[in-house]
Amino acid sequence: MTKNTDIFIKKVERFIAGKSLMKPTDKVLVALSGGSDSVCLLHTLLTLGYRVAALHCNFRLRGEESERDERFVRELCTRLGVELTVRSFDTAGYASHNKVSIEMAARELRYAFFAEELTRQQADVTAVAHHIDDNTETFILNAIRGTGVRGLAAIQPRNGNIVRPLLCVSHSEILEELKSCRLDYVTDSSNLEDHYSRNKVRLNIMPLMKEINTSAPANIIDNMQEMLKIYDSYISNEIRRCTVEKDGETIIDLPTLQQSASPLSVLHEIMSPMGFNRTQETNILRFGESGRTFRSASADGSDTFTASAPITSMILAIEV
């Protein structure tokens, strides 16, 4: 093992331990596309001694290139002695049938596959290869789209059974590690086109940021993570102060809520998991009148929320 590889491996090892992502005895499923990031993830976890198996999604969106990726992954896993499960999808058909974008279709199919295999293989976690640059891209996209504070914190190291051991390293560090270990990978040509929002950020905004400061991606995420700790502490205290559980419902005292430094942020953290959106939450604060109770009509919050049309309750009541 070279000195650079040793530094890289130890950095990831400390991150895994510090974030409690995995235990040494865990069985880990690795999402393996064949690209540089996922090949590096597989190599790193094998070097650290984890029991790993690989999962590959063939979304059948890039013709022969998709088949090339699958062949590469199969050959790599055979060479490394890693068990591999491949799933092929009609991604375009799924997107059309469910009226979602190709990006969303691929995401839904991918994570459903991961969940199925986690159960079937009795594994502990699924590891995906997001890194610092991915995290910064997500921060920028969420900021552009107008997400709440939590969305600005971007990608978390752990989300249920999904873990991201490479969030402590940059894409350039990953490429250096692959070069040091003489590991091959494939390149997705669609990542070189700026047709999608993320690629616009990756190909145009990220290089400008790094031109100003090569540490910009890490600085942004580190600062946001620290801010989120303060935010979470404040929001938790405010939710306890202005809510009470009564007869199976969460009752929000609106006058108390409005005394908060940011009533909309507190209300958003309470209601967004129930499916309410920012417009509905803003209307509650704007149109609240004494004696009126607002209630959500469905678990997904799909009903239009207006002050003049309170509707039958299933989840939440807000006393004003």
PDB file of C-alpha atoms in Angstrom:
ATOM      1  CA  MET A   1       0.000   0.000   0.000  1.00  0.00           C
ATOM      2  CA  THR A   2       1.425   3.397  -1.004  1.00  0.00           C
ATOM      3  CA  LYS A   3       1.641   6.306   1.423  1.00  0.00           C
ATOM      4  CA  ASN A   4      -1.139   8.200  -0.382  1.00  0.00           C
ATOM      5  CA  THR A   5      -3.394   5.141  -0.329  1.00  0.00           C
ATOM      6  CA  ASP A   6      -2.735   4.625   3.357  1.00  0.00           C
ATOM      7  CA  ILE A   7      -3.738   8.249   4.069  1.00  0.00           C
ATOM      8  CA  PHE A   8      -6.873   7.910   1.936  1.00  0.00           C
ATOM      9  CA  ILE A   9      -7.979   4.630   3.518  1.00  0.00           C
ATOM     10  CA  LYS A  10      -7.403   5.901   7.053  1.00  0.00           C
ATOM     11  CA  LYS A  11      -9.366   9.081   6.300  1.00  0.00           C
ATOM     12  CA  VAL A  12     -12.375   7.056   5.176  1.00  0.00           C
ATOM     13  CA  GLU A  13     -11.971   4.644   8.097  1.00  0.00           C
ATOM     14  CA  ARG A  14     -12.066   7.541  10.598  1.00  0.00           C
ATOM     15  CA  PHE A  15     -15.120   8.988   8.886  1.00  0.00           C
ATOM     16  CA  ILE A  16     -16.981   5.658   9.023  1.00  0.00           C
ATOM     17  CA  ALA A  17     -16.199   5.303  12.727  1.00  0.00           C
ATOM     18  CA  GLY A  18     -16.929   8.936  13.558  1.00  0.00           C
ATOM     19  CA  LYS A  19     -20.339   8.844  11.874  1.00  0.00           C
ATOM     20  CA  SER A  20     -21.130   5.278  13.069  1.00  0.00           C
ATOM     21  CA  LEU A  21     -21.901   4.230   9.498  1.00  0.00           C
ATOM     22  CA  MET A  22     -20.945   0.565   9.786  1.00  0.00           C
ATOM     23  CA  LYS A  23     -19.633  -2.008  12.210  1.00  0.00           C
ATOM     24  CA  PRO A  24     -16.608  -4.156  11.259  1.00  0.00           C
ATOM     25  CA  THR A  25     -18.824  -7.249  11.201  1.00  0.00           C
ATOM     26  CA  ASP A  26     -21.498  -5.737   8.927  1.00  0.00           C
ATOM     27  CA  LYS A  27     -22.315  -7.105   5.499  1.00  0.00           C
ATOM     28  CA  VAL A  28     -22.256  -4.167   3.096  1.00  0.00           C
ATOM     29  CA  LEU A  29     -23.920  -3.943  -0.305  1.00  0.00           C
ATOM     30  CA  VAL A  30     -21.990  -1.604  -2.609  1.00  0.00           C
ATOM     31  CA  ALA A  31     -23.837   0.292  -5.340  1.00  0.00           C
ATOM     32  CA  LEU A  32     -21.416  -0.290  -8.217  1.00  0.00           C
ATOM     33  CA  SER A  33     -21.971   1.628 -11.450  1.00  0.00           C
ATOM     34  CA  GLY A  34     -18.446   1.039 -12.739  1.00  0.00           C
ATOM     35  CA  GLY A  35     -17.608   4.738 -12.554  1.00  0.00           C
ATOM     36  CA  SER A  36     -14.623   6.113 -10.682  1.00  0.00           C
ATOM     37  CA  ASP A  37     -16.457   6.855  -7.434  1.00  0.00           C
ATOM     38  CA  SER A  38     -18.119   3.474  -7.015  1.00  0.00           C
ATOM     39  CA  VAL A  39     -14.993   1.528  -8.012  1.00  0.00           C
ATOM     40  CA  CYS A  40     -13.055   3.476  -5.391  1.00  0.00           C
ATOM     41  CA  LEU A  41     -15.756   2.775  -2.793  1.00  0.00           C
ATOM     42  CA  LEU A  42     -15.641  -0.973  -3.483  1.00  0.00           C
ATOM     43  CA  HIS A  43     -11.840  -1.011  -3.331  1.00  0.00           C
ATOM     44  CA  THR A  44     -11.778   0.993  -0.086  1.00  0.00           C
ATOM     45  CA  LEU A  45     -14.290  -1.203   1.740  1.00  0.00           C
ATOM     46  CA  LEU A  46     -12.492  -4.357   0.608  1.00  0.00           C
ATOM     47  CA  THR A  47      -9.200  -2.896   1.843  1.00  0.00           C
ATOM     48  CA  LEU A  48     -10.830  -2.135   5.204  1.00  0.00           C
ATOM     49  CA  GLY A  49     -11.907  -5.765   5.478  1.00  0.00           C
ATOM     50  CA  TYR A  50     -15.694  -5.461   5.180  1.00  0.00           C
ATOM     51  CA  ARG A  51     -17.844  -8.299   3.876  1.00  0.00           C
ATOM     52  CA  VAL A  52     -19.139  -6.823   0.655  1.00  0.00           C
ATOM     53  CA  ALA A  53     -21.410  -7.717  -2.227  1.00  0.00           C
ATOM     54  CA  ALA A  54     -22.076  -5.480  -5.219  1.00  0.00           C
ATOM     55  CA  LEU A  55     -25.279  -4.233  -6.841  1.00  0.00           C
ATOM     56  CA  HIS A  56     -25.398  -2.892 -10.399  1.00  0.00           C
ATOM     57  CA  CYS A  57     -28.291  -1.097 -12.082  1.00  0.00           C
ATOM     58  CA  ASN A  58     -28.533  -1.186 -15.873  1.00  0.00           C
ATOM     59  CA  PHE A  59     -31.019   1.568 -16.669  1.00  0.00           C
ATOM     60  CA  ARG A  60     -30.826   0.859 -20.421  1.00  0.00           C
ATOM     61  CA  LEU A  61     -30.649   4.553 -21.257  1.00  0.00           C
ATOM     62  CA  ARG A  62     -27.309   4.778 -23.103  1.00  0.00           C
ATOM     63  CA  GLY A  63     -27.457   1.908 -25.573  1.00  0.00           C
ATOM     64  CA  GLU A  64     -24.177   0.035 -25.947  1.00  0.00           C
ATOM     65  CA  GLU A  65     -22.550   2.174 -23.268  1.00  0.00           C
ATOM     66  CA  SER A  66     -24.967   0.772 -20.669  1.00  0.00           C
ATOM     67  CA  GLU A  67     -24.056  -2.758 -21.753  1.00  0.00           C
ATOM     68  CA  ARG A  68     -20.358  -1.864 -21.615  1.00  0.00           C
ATOM     69  CA  ASP A  69     -20.762  -0.691 -18.010  1.00  0.00           C
ATOM     70  CA  GLU A  70     -22.444  -3.949 -17.037  1.00  0.00           C
ATOM     71  CA  ARG A  71     -19.703  -6.017 -18.675  1.00  0.00           C
ATOM     72  CA  PHE A  72     -17.033  -3.999 -16.888  1.00  0.00           C
ATOM     73  CA  VAL A  73     -18.720  -4.444 -13.503  1.00  0.00           C
ATOM     74  CA  ARG A  74     -19.118  -8.190 -14.041  1.00  0.00           C
ATOM     75  CA  GLU A  75     -15.449  -8.578 -14.979  1.00  0.00           C
ATOM     76  CA  LEU A  76     -14.308  -6.427 -12.041  1.00  0.00           C
ATOM     77  CA  CYS A  77     -16.329  -8.401  -9.497  1.00  0.00           C
ATOM     78  CA  THR A  78     -15.135 -11.713 -10.942  1.00  0.00           C
ATOM     79  CA  ARG A  79     -11.532 -10.543 -10.656  1.00  0.00           C
ATOM     80  CA  LEU A  80     -12.025  -9.342  -7.061  1.00  0.00           C
ATOM     81  CA  GLY A  81     -14.115 -12.332  -5.989  1.00  0.00           C
ATOM     82  CA  VAL A  82     -17.088 -10.135  -5.098  1.00  0.00           C
ATOM     83  CA  GLU A  83     -20.668 -11.420  -5.354  1.00  0.00           C
ATOM     84  CA  LEU A  84     -22.629  -9.308  -7.839  1.00  0.00           C
ATOM     85  CA  THR A  85     -26.355  -8.835  -8.454  1.00  0.00           C
ATOM     86  CA  VAL A  86     -27.409  -7.021 -11.633  1.00  0.00           C
ATOM     87  CA  ARG A  87     -30.875  -5.594 -12.263  1.00  0.00           C
ATOM     88  CA  SER A  88     -31.953  -4.294 -15.675  1.00  0.00           C
ATOM     89  CA  PHE A  89     -34.709  -1.668 -15.878  1.00  0.00           C
ATOM     90  CA  ASP A  90     -37.036  -0.182 -18.481  1.00  0.00           C
ATOM     91  CA  THR A  91     -36.358   3.245 -17.032  1.00  0.00           C
ATOM     92  CA  ALA A  92     -37.926   5.233 -19.858  1.00  0.00           C
ATOM     93  CA  GLY A  93     -41.097   3.142 -19.676  1.00  0.00           C
ATOM     94  CA  TYR A  94     -41.284   3.564 -15.909  1.00  0.00           C
ATOM     95  CA  ALA A  95     -40.840   7.332 -16.227  1.00  0.00           C
ATOM     96  CA  SER A  96     -43.593   7.576 -18.831  1.00  0.00           C
ATOM     97  CA  HIS A  97     -46.016   5.358 -16.907  1.00  0.00           C
ATOM     98  CA  ASN A  98     -45.483   7.182 -13.614  1.00  0.00           C
ATOM     99  CA  LYS A  99     -45.221  10.663 -15.182  1.00  0.00           C
ATOM    100  CA  VAL A 100     -41.852  11.436 -13.604  1.00  0.00           C
ATOM    101  CA  SER A 101     -38.543  12.598 -15.045  1.00  0.00           C
ATOM    102  CA  ILE A 102     -35.917  10.111 -16.188  1.00  0.00           C
ATOM    103  CA  GLU A 103     -33.737  11.224 -13.266  1.00  0.00           C
ATOM    104  CA  MET A 104     -36.511  10.577 -10.753  1.00  0.00           C
ATOM    105  CA  ALA A 105     -37.407   7.258 -12.372  1.00  0.00           C
ATOM    106  CA  ALA A 106     -33.812   6.048 -12.108  1.00  0.00           C
ATOM    107  CA  ARG A 107     -33.638   7.164  -8.483  1.00  0.00           C
ATOM    108  CA  GLU A 108     -36.878   5.392  -7.511  1.00  0.00           C
ATOM    109  CA  LEU A 109     -35.911   2.186  -9.304  1.00  0.00           C
ATOM    110  CA  ARG A 110     -32.397   2.233  -7.852  1.00  0.00           C
ATOM    111  CA  TYR A 111     -33.410   2.646  -4.224  1.00  0.00           C
ATOM    112  CA  ALA A 112     -36.263   0.139  -4.466  1.00  0.00           C
ATOM    113  CA  PHE A 113     -33.728  -2.387  -5.803  1.00  0.00           C
ATOM    114  CA  PHE A 114     -31.339  -1.587  -2.950  1.00  0.00           C
ATOM    115  CA  ALA A 115     -34.082  -2.112  -0.367  1.00  0.00           C
ATOM    116  CA  GLU A 116     -35.101  -5.455  -1.889  1.00  0.00           C
ATOM    117  CA  GLU A 117     -31.536  -6.753  -1.956  1.00  0.00           C
ATOM    118  CA  LEU A 118     -30.810  -5.583   1.576  1.00  0.00           C
ATOM    119  CA  THR A 119     -33.631  -7.833   2.784  1.00  0.00           C
ATOM    120  CA  ARG A 120     -32.919 -10.727   0.412  1.00  0.00           C
ATOM    121  CA  GLN A 121     -29.216 -10.856   1.210  1.00  0.00           C
ATOM    122  CA  GLN A 122     -29.724 -10.121   4.914  1.00  0.00           C
ATOM    123  CA  ALA A 123     -27.191  -7.325   4.652  1.00  0.00           C
ATOM    124  CA  ASP A 124     -26.804  -4.492   7.141  1.00  0.00           C
ATOM    125  CA  VAL A 125     -26.338  -1.411   4.942  1.00  0.00           C
ATOM    126  CA  THR A 126     -26.074  -0.311   1.330  1.00  0.00           C
ATOM    127  CA  ALA A 127     -23.088   1.937   0.602  1.00  0.00           C
ATOM    128  CA  VAL A 128     -23.292   4.528  -2.170  1.00  0.00           C
ATOM    129  CA  ALA A 129     -20.375   6.565  -3.478  1.00  0.00           C
ATOM    130  CA  HIS A 130     -21.408  10.187  -2.944  1.00  0.00           C
ATOM    131  CA  HIS A 131     -18.455  12.436  -2.133  1.00  0.00           C
ATOM    132  CA  ILE A 132     -17.818  16.059  -1.109  1.00  0.00           C
ATOM    133  CA  ASP A 133     -18.355  17.450  -4.616  1.00  0.00           C
ATOM    134  CA  ASP A 134     -21.715  15.644  -4.926  1.00  0.00           C
ATOM    135  CA  ASN A 135     -22.720  17.138  -1.595  1.00  0.00           C
ATOM    136  CA  THR A 136     -21.845  20.659  -2.706  1.00  0.00           C
ATOM    137  CA  GLU A 137     -23.731  20.206  -5.980  1.00  0.00           C
ATOM    138  CA  THR A 138     -26.807  19.177  -3.996  1.00  0.00           C
ATOM    139  CA  PHE A 139     -26.424  22.230  -1.750  1.00  0.00           C
ATOM    140  CA  ILE A 140     -26.338  24.522  -4.796  1.00  0.00           C
ATOM    141  CA  LEU A 141     -29.310  22.814  -6.476  1.00  0.00           C
ATOM    142  CA  ASN A 142     -31.391  22.935  -3.296  1.00  0.00           C
ATOM    143  CA  ALA A 143     -30.522  26.598  -2.754  1.00  0.00           C
ATOM    144  CA  ILE A 144     -31.601  27.397  -6.321  1.00  0.00           C
ATOM    145  CA  ARG A 145     -34.862  25.477  -5.873  1.00  0.00           C
ATOM    146  CA  GLY A 146     -35.669  27.268  -2.617  1.00  0.00           C
ATOM    147  CA  THR A 147     -35.402  24.418  -0.148  1.00  0.00           C
ATOM    148  CA  GLY A 148     -35.590  24.845   3.618  1.00  0.00           C
ATOM    149  CA  VAL A 149     -32.523  24.993   5.856  1.00  0.00           C
ATOM    150  CA  ARG A 150     -32.388  21.217   6.200  1.00  0.00           C
ATOM    151  CA  GLY A 151     -32.191  20.826   2.436  1.00  0.00           C
ATOM    152  CA  LEU A 152     -29.193  23.166   2.373  1.00  0.00           C
ATOM    153  CA  ALA A 153     -27.373  20.674   4.591  1.00  0.00           C
ATOM    154  CA  ALA A 154     -27.496  18.520   1.456  1.00  0.00           C
ATOM    155  CA  ILE A 155     -26.571  14.811   1.592  1.00  0.00           C
ATOM    156  CA  GLN A 156     -26.249  13.156   4.984  1.00  0.00           C
ATOM    157  CA  PRO A 157     -23.670  10.432   5.752  1.00  0.00           C
ATOM    158  CA  ARG A 158     -26.475   8.065   6.747  1.00  0.00           C
ATOM    159  CA  ASN A 159     -30.134   7.849   5.767  1.00  0.00           C
ATOM    160  CA  GLY A 160     -31.699   4.716   7.222  1.00  0.00           C
ATOM    161  CA  ASN A 161     -29.829   1.775   5.726  1.00  0.00           C
ATOM    162  CA  ILE A 162     -28.089   3.901   3.093  1.00  0.00           C
ATOM    163  CA  VAL A 163     -24.560   4.982   4.049  1.00  0.00           C
ATOM    164  CA  ARG A 164     -22.075   7.250   2.267  1.00  0.00           C
ATOM    165  CA  PRO A 165     -18.527   6.458   3.413  1.00  0.00           C
ATOM    166  CA  LEU A 166     -16.856   8.742   0.833  1.00  0.00           C
ATOM    167  CA  LEU A 167     -18.509  11.994   1.913  1.00  0.00           C
ATOM    168  CA  CYS A 168     -15.221  12.933   3.561  1.00  0.00           C
ATOM    169  CA  VAL A 169     -13.222  12.949   0.298  1.00  0.00           C
ATOM    170  CA  SER A 170     -13.366  14.933  -2.927  1.00  0.00           C
ATOM    171  CA  HIS A 171     -13.630  13.631  -6.474  1.00  0.00           C
ATOM    172  CA  SER A 172     -10.029  14.666  -7.145  1.00  0.00           C
ATOM    173  CA  GLU A 173      -8.882  12.621  -4.129  1.00  0.00           C
ATOM    174  CA  ILE A 174     -10.808   9.634  -5.475  1.00  0.00           C
ATOM    175  CA  LEU A 175      -9.129   9.941  -8.884  1.00  0.00           C
ATOM    176  CA  GLU A 176      -5.721  10.162  -7.221  1.00  0.00           C
ATOM    177  CA  GLU A 177      -6.491   7.029  -5.201  1.00  0.00           C
ATOM    178  CA  LEU A 178      -7.530   5.114  -8.315  1.00  0.00           C
ATOM    179  CA  LYS A 179      -4.382   6.243 -10.114  1.00  0.00           C
ATOM    180  CA  SER A 180      -2.230   5.241  -7.149  1.00  0.00           C
ATOM    181  CA  CYS A 181      -3.824   1.769  -7.043  1.00  0.00           C
ATOM    182  CA  ARG A 182      -3.907   1.410 -10.841  1.00  0.00           C
ATOM    183  CA  LEU A 183      -7.637   0.754 -10.853  1.00  0.00           C
ATOM    184  CA  ASP A 184      -9.642   1.109 -14.058  1.00  0.00           C
ATOM    185  CA  TYR A 185     -13.174   2.510 -14.314  1.00  0.00           C
ATOM    186  CA  VAL A 186     -15.674   3.517 -16.974  1.00  0.00           C
ATOM    187  CA  THR A 187     -16.969   6.990 -17.781  1.00  0.00           C
ATOM    188  CA  ASP A 188     -20.657   7.799 -18.266  1.00  0.00           C
ATOM    189  CA  SER A 189     -20.721  10.070 -21.321  1.00  0.00           C
ATOM    190  CA  SER A 190     -24.016  11.626 -20.188  1.00  0.00           C
ATOM    191  CA  ASN A 191     -22.127  13.188 -17.266  1.00  0.00           C
ATOM    192  CA  LEU A 192     -20.241  15.296 -19.804  1.00  0.00           C
ATOM    193  CA  GLU A 193     -23.427  16.920 -21.166  1.00  0.00           C
ATOM    194  CA  ASP A 194     -25.171  19.775 -19.358  1.00  0.00           C
ATOM    195  CA  HIS A 195     -28.733  18.778 -20.275  1.00  0.00           C
ATOM    196  CA  TYR A 196     -29.657  18.052 -16.654  1.00  0.00           C
ATOM    197  CA  SER A 197     -29.663  20.538 -13.782  1.00  0.00           C
ATOM    198  CA  ARG A 198     -27.037  18.670 -11.794  1.00  0.00           C
ATOM    199  CA  ASN A 199     -24.708  18.494 -14.771  1.00  0.00           C
ATOM    200  CA  LYS A 200     -25.099  22.236 -15.317  1.00  0.00           C
ATOM    201  CA  VAL A 201     -23.887  22.771 -11.763  1.00  0.00           C
ATOM    202  CA  ARG A 202     -21.138  20.129 -12.046  1.00  0.00           C
ATOM    203  CA  LEU A 203     -19.736  21.317 -15.369  1.00  0.00           C
ATOM    204  CA  ASN A 204     -20.186  25.078 -15.053  1.00  0.00           C
ATOM    205  CA  ILE A 205     -20.535  26.270 -11.452  1.00  0.00           C
ATOM    206  CA  MET A 206     -18.262  23.848  -9.576  1.00  0.00           C
ATOM    207  CA  PRO A 207     -15.141  24.607 -11.680  1.00  0.00           C
ATOM    208  CA  LEU A 208     -15.609  28.347 -11.068  1.00  0.00           C
ATOM    209  CA  MET A 209     -15.916  27.780  -7.323  1.00  0.00           C
ATOM    210  CA  LYS A 210     -12.737  25.693  -7.260  1.00  0.00           C
ATOM    211  CA  GLU A 211     -10.956  28.317  -9.348  1.00  0.00           C
ATOM    212  CA  ILE A 212     -11.619  30.808  -6.545  1.00  0.00           C
ATOM    213  CA  ASN A 213     -10.820  28.332  -3.771  1.00  0.00           C
ATOM    214  CA  THR A 214     -10.056  24.643  -4.244  1.00  0.00           C
ATOM    215  CA  SER A 215     -11.413  24.000  -0.741  1.00  0.00           C
ATOM    216  CA  ALA A 216     -14.758  25.689  -1.476  1.00  0.00           C
ATOM    217  CA  PRO A 217     -16.868  22.469  -1.645  1.00  0.00           C
ATOM    218  CA  ALA A 218     -15.570  21.183   1.686  1.00  0.00           C
ATOM    219  CA  ASN A 219     -15.863  24.625   3.312  1.00  0.00           C
ATOM    220  CA  ILE A 220     -19.505  24.991   2.272  1.00  0.00           C
ATOM    221  CA  ILE A 221     -20.549  21.599   3.564  1.00  0.00           C
ATOM    222  CA  ASP A 222     -18.577  21.860   6.813  1.00  0.00           C
ATOM    223  CA  ASN A 223     -20.169  25.216   7.610  1.00  0.00           C
ATOM    224  CA  MET A 224     -23.655  24.002   6.721  1.00  0.00           C
ATOM    225  CA  GLN A 225     -23.269  20.922   8.914  1.00  0.00           C
ATOM    226  CA  GLU A 226     -22.261  23.100  11.867  1.00  0.00           C
ATOM    227  CA  MET A 227     -25.162  25.449  11.249  1.00  0.00           C
ATOM    228  CA  LEU A 228     -27.561  22.511  11.093  1.00  0.00           C
ATOM    229  CA  LYS A 229     -26.547  21.431  14.601  1.00  0.00           C
ATOM    230  CA  ILE A 230     -27.581  24.844  15.940  1.00  0.00           C
ATOM    231  CA  TYR A 231     -30.741  24.823  13.822  1.00  0.00           C
ATOM    232  CA  ASP A 232     -31.789  21.356  15.005  1.00  0.00           C
ATOM    233  CA  SER A 233     -31.302  22.300  18.645  1.00  0.00           C
ATOM    234  CA  TYR A 234     -33.375  25.459  18.286  1.00  0.00           C
ATOM    235  CA  ILE A 235     -36.155  23.803  16.256  1.00  0.00           C
ATOM    236  CA  SER A 236     -36.494  20.922  18.735  1.00  0.00           C
ATOM    237  CA  ASN A 237     -36.909  23.347  21.629  1.00  0.00           C
ATOM    238  CA  GLU A 238     -39.473  25.438  19.733  1.00  0.00           C
ATOM    239  CA  ILE A 239     -41.526  22.400  18.702  1.00  0.00           C
ATOM    240  CA  ARG A 240     -41.715  21.279  22.325  1.00  0.00           C
ATOM    241  CA  ARG A 241     -42.731  24.798  23.358  1.00  0.00           C
ATOM    242  CA  CYS A 242     -45.594  25.291  20.904  1.00  0.00           C
ATOM    243  CA  THR A 243     -47.082  21.781  20.433  1.00  0.00           C
ATOM    244  CA  VAL A 244     -48.978  19.265  22.537  1.00  0.00           C
ATOM    245  CA  GLU A 245     -50.298  15.780  21.787  1.00  0.00           C
ATOM    246  CA  LYS A 246     -54.049  15.467  22.404  1.00  0.00           C
ATOM    247  CA  ASP A 247     -56.387  12.605  21.428  1.00  0.00           C
ATOM    248  CA  GLY A 248     -53.895  11.249  18.924  1.00  0.00           C
ATOM    249  CA  GLU A 249     -53.331  14.588  17.216  1.00  0.00           C
ATOM    250  CA  THR A 250     -50.506  17.091  17.273  1.00  0.00           C
ATOM    251  CA  ILE A 251     -51.927  20.432  18.348  1.00  0.00           C
ATOM    252  CA  ILE A 252     -49.924  23.525  17.427  1.00  0.00           C
ATOM    253  CA  ASP A 253     -50.523  26.705  19.398  1.00  0.00           C
ATOM    254  CA  LEU A 254     -50.196  29.343  16.697  1.00  0.00           C
ATOM    255  CA  PRO A 255     -49.773  32.431  18.958  1.00  0.00           C
ATOM    256  CA  THR A 256     -46.910  30.674  20.746  1.00  0.00           C
ATOM    257  CA  LEU A 257     -45.444  29.586  17.412  1.00  0.00           C
ATOM    258  CA  GLN A 258     -45.539  33.168  16.137  1.00  0.00           C
ATOM    259  CA  GLN A 259     -43.296  34.229  19.010  1.00  0.00           C
ATOM    260  CA  SER A 260     -40.477  32.136  17.530  1.00  0.00           C
ATOM    261  CA  ALA A 261     -37.582  33.813  15.785  1.00  0.00           C
ATOM    262  CA  SER A 262     -38.648  32.022  12.586  1.00  0.00           C
ATOM    263  CA  PRO A 263     -42.252  30.727  12.838  1.00  0.00           C
ATOM    264  CA  LEU A 264     -42.224  29.465   9.249  1.00  0.00           C
ATOM    265  CA  SER A 265     -39.100  27.352   9.814  1.00  0.00           C
ATOM    266  CA  VAL A 266     -40.595  25.738  12.923  1.00  0.00           C
ATOM    267  CA  LEU A 267     -43.926  25.101  11.201  1.00  0.00           C
ATOM    268  CA  HIS A 268     -42.148  23.687   8.158  1.00  0.00           C
ATOM    269  CA  GLU A 269     -40.244  21.142  10.263  1.00  0.00           C
ATOM    270  CA  ILE A 270     -43.515  20.005  11.853  1.00  0.00           C
ATOM    271  CA  MET A 271     -45.636  19.855   8.715  1.00  0.00           C
ATOM    272  CA  SER A 272     -43.353  19.007   5.786  1.00  0.00           C
ATOM    273  CA  PRO A 273     -43.037  15.322   6.840  1.00  0.00           C
ATOM    274  CA  MET A 274     -46.840  15.167   6.567  1.00  0.00           C
ATOM    275  CA  GLY A 275     -46.748  16.383   2.974  1.00  0.00           C
ATOM    276  CA  PHE A 276     -47.547  20.073   3.426  1.00  0.00           C
ATOM    277  CA  ASN A 277     -45.697  22.533   1.209  1.00  0.00           C
ATOM    278  CA  ARG A 278     -44.328  26.023   1.820  1.00  0.00           C
ATOM    279  CA  THR A 279     -47.343  27.779   0.304  1.00  0.00           C
ATOM    280  CA  GLN A 280     -49.739  25.927   2.606  1.00  0.00           C
ATOM    281  CA  GLU A 281     -47.556  26.585   5.631  1.00  0.00           C
ATOM    282  CA  THR A 282     -47.287  30.266   4.790  1.00  0.00           C
ATOM    283  CA  ASN A 283     -51.072  30.507   4.440  1.00  0.00           C
ATOM    284  CA  ILE A 284     -51.543  29.063   7.922  1.00  0.00           C
ATOM    285  CA  LEU A 285     -49.375  31.796   9.391  1.00  0.00           C
ATOM    286  CA  ARG A 286     -50.863  34.514   7.185  1.00  0.00           C
ATOM    287  CA  PHE A 287     -54.560  33.702   7.528  1.00  0.00           C
ATOM    288  CA  GLY A 288     -54.821  32.310  11.035  1.00  0.00           C
ATOM    289  CA  GLU A 289     -57.828  33.701  12.893  1.00  0.00           C
ATOM    290  CA  SER A 290     -58.940  33.260  16.490  1.00  0.00           C
ATOM    291  CA  GLY A 291     -61.006  30.112  16.979  1.00  0.00           C
ATOM    292  CA  ARG A 292     -60.213  28.537  13.611  1.00  0.00           C
ATOM    293  CA  THR A 293     -58.658  25.072  13.353  1.00  0.00           C
ATOM    294  CA  PHE A 294     -56.779  23.944  10.245  1.00  0.00           C
ATOM    295  CA  ARG A 295     -56.502  20.222   9.593  1.00  0.00           C
ATOM    296  CA  SER A 296     -54.832  18.123   6.946  1.00  0.00           C
ATOM    297  CA  ALA A 297     -57.170  15.857   5.027  1.00  0.00           C
ATOM    298  CA  SER A 298     -54.745  13.194   3.902  1.00  0.00           C
ATOM    299  CA  ALA A 299     -51.476  11.647   4.898  1.00  0.00           C
ATOM    300  CA  ASP A 300     -49.761  12.983   1.789  1.00  0.00           C
ATOM    301  CA  GLY A 301     -51.083  16.515   2.302  1.00  0.00           C
ATOM    302  CA  SER A 302     -52.365  16.601  -1.271  1.00  0.00           C
ATOM    303  CA  ASP A 303     -55.386  18.788  -0.511  1.00  0.00           C
ATOM    304  CA  THR A 304     -55.235  22.496  -1.224  1.00  0.00           C
ATOM    305  CA  PHE A 305     -54.772  24.319   2.062  1.00  0.00           C
ATOM    306  CA  THR A 306     -56.704  27.601   2.399  1.00  0.00           C
ATOM    307  CA  ALA A 307     -57.858  29.634   5.362  1.00  0.00           C
ATOM    308  CA  SER A 308     -61.439  29.754   4.155  1.00  0.00           C
ATOM    309  CA  ALA A 309     -61.849  26.010   3.647  1.00  0.00           C
ATOM    310  CA  PRO A 310     -60.811  23.982   6.707  1.00  0.00           C
ATOM    311  CA  ILE A 311     -61.214  20.283   5.975  1.00  0.00           C
ATOM    312  CA  THR A 312     -61.656  16.970   7.793  1.00  0.00           C
ATOM    313  CA  SER A 313     -58.779  15.867   9.998  1.00  0.00           C
ATOM    314  CA  MET A 314     -56.567  12.799   9.853  1.00  0.00           C
ATOM    315  CA  ILE A 315     -53.295  14.028  11.258  1.00  0.00           C
ATOM    316  CA  LEU A 316     -52.830  17.510  12.507  1.00  0.00           C
ATOM    317  CA  ALA A 317     -54.723  20.391  14.094  1.00  0.00           C
ATOM    318  CA  ILE A 318     -53.533  23.950  14.495  1.00  0.00           C
ATOM    319  CA  GLU A 319     -55.262  26.053  17.099  1.00  0.00           C
ATOM    320  CA  VAL A 320     -55.290  29.775  16.397  1.00  0.00           C
TER     321      VAL A 320
END
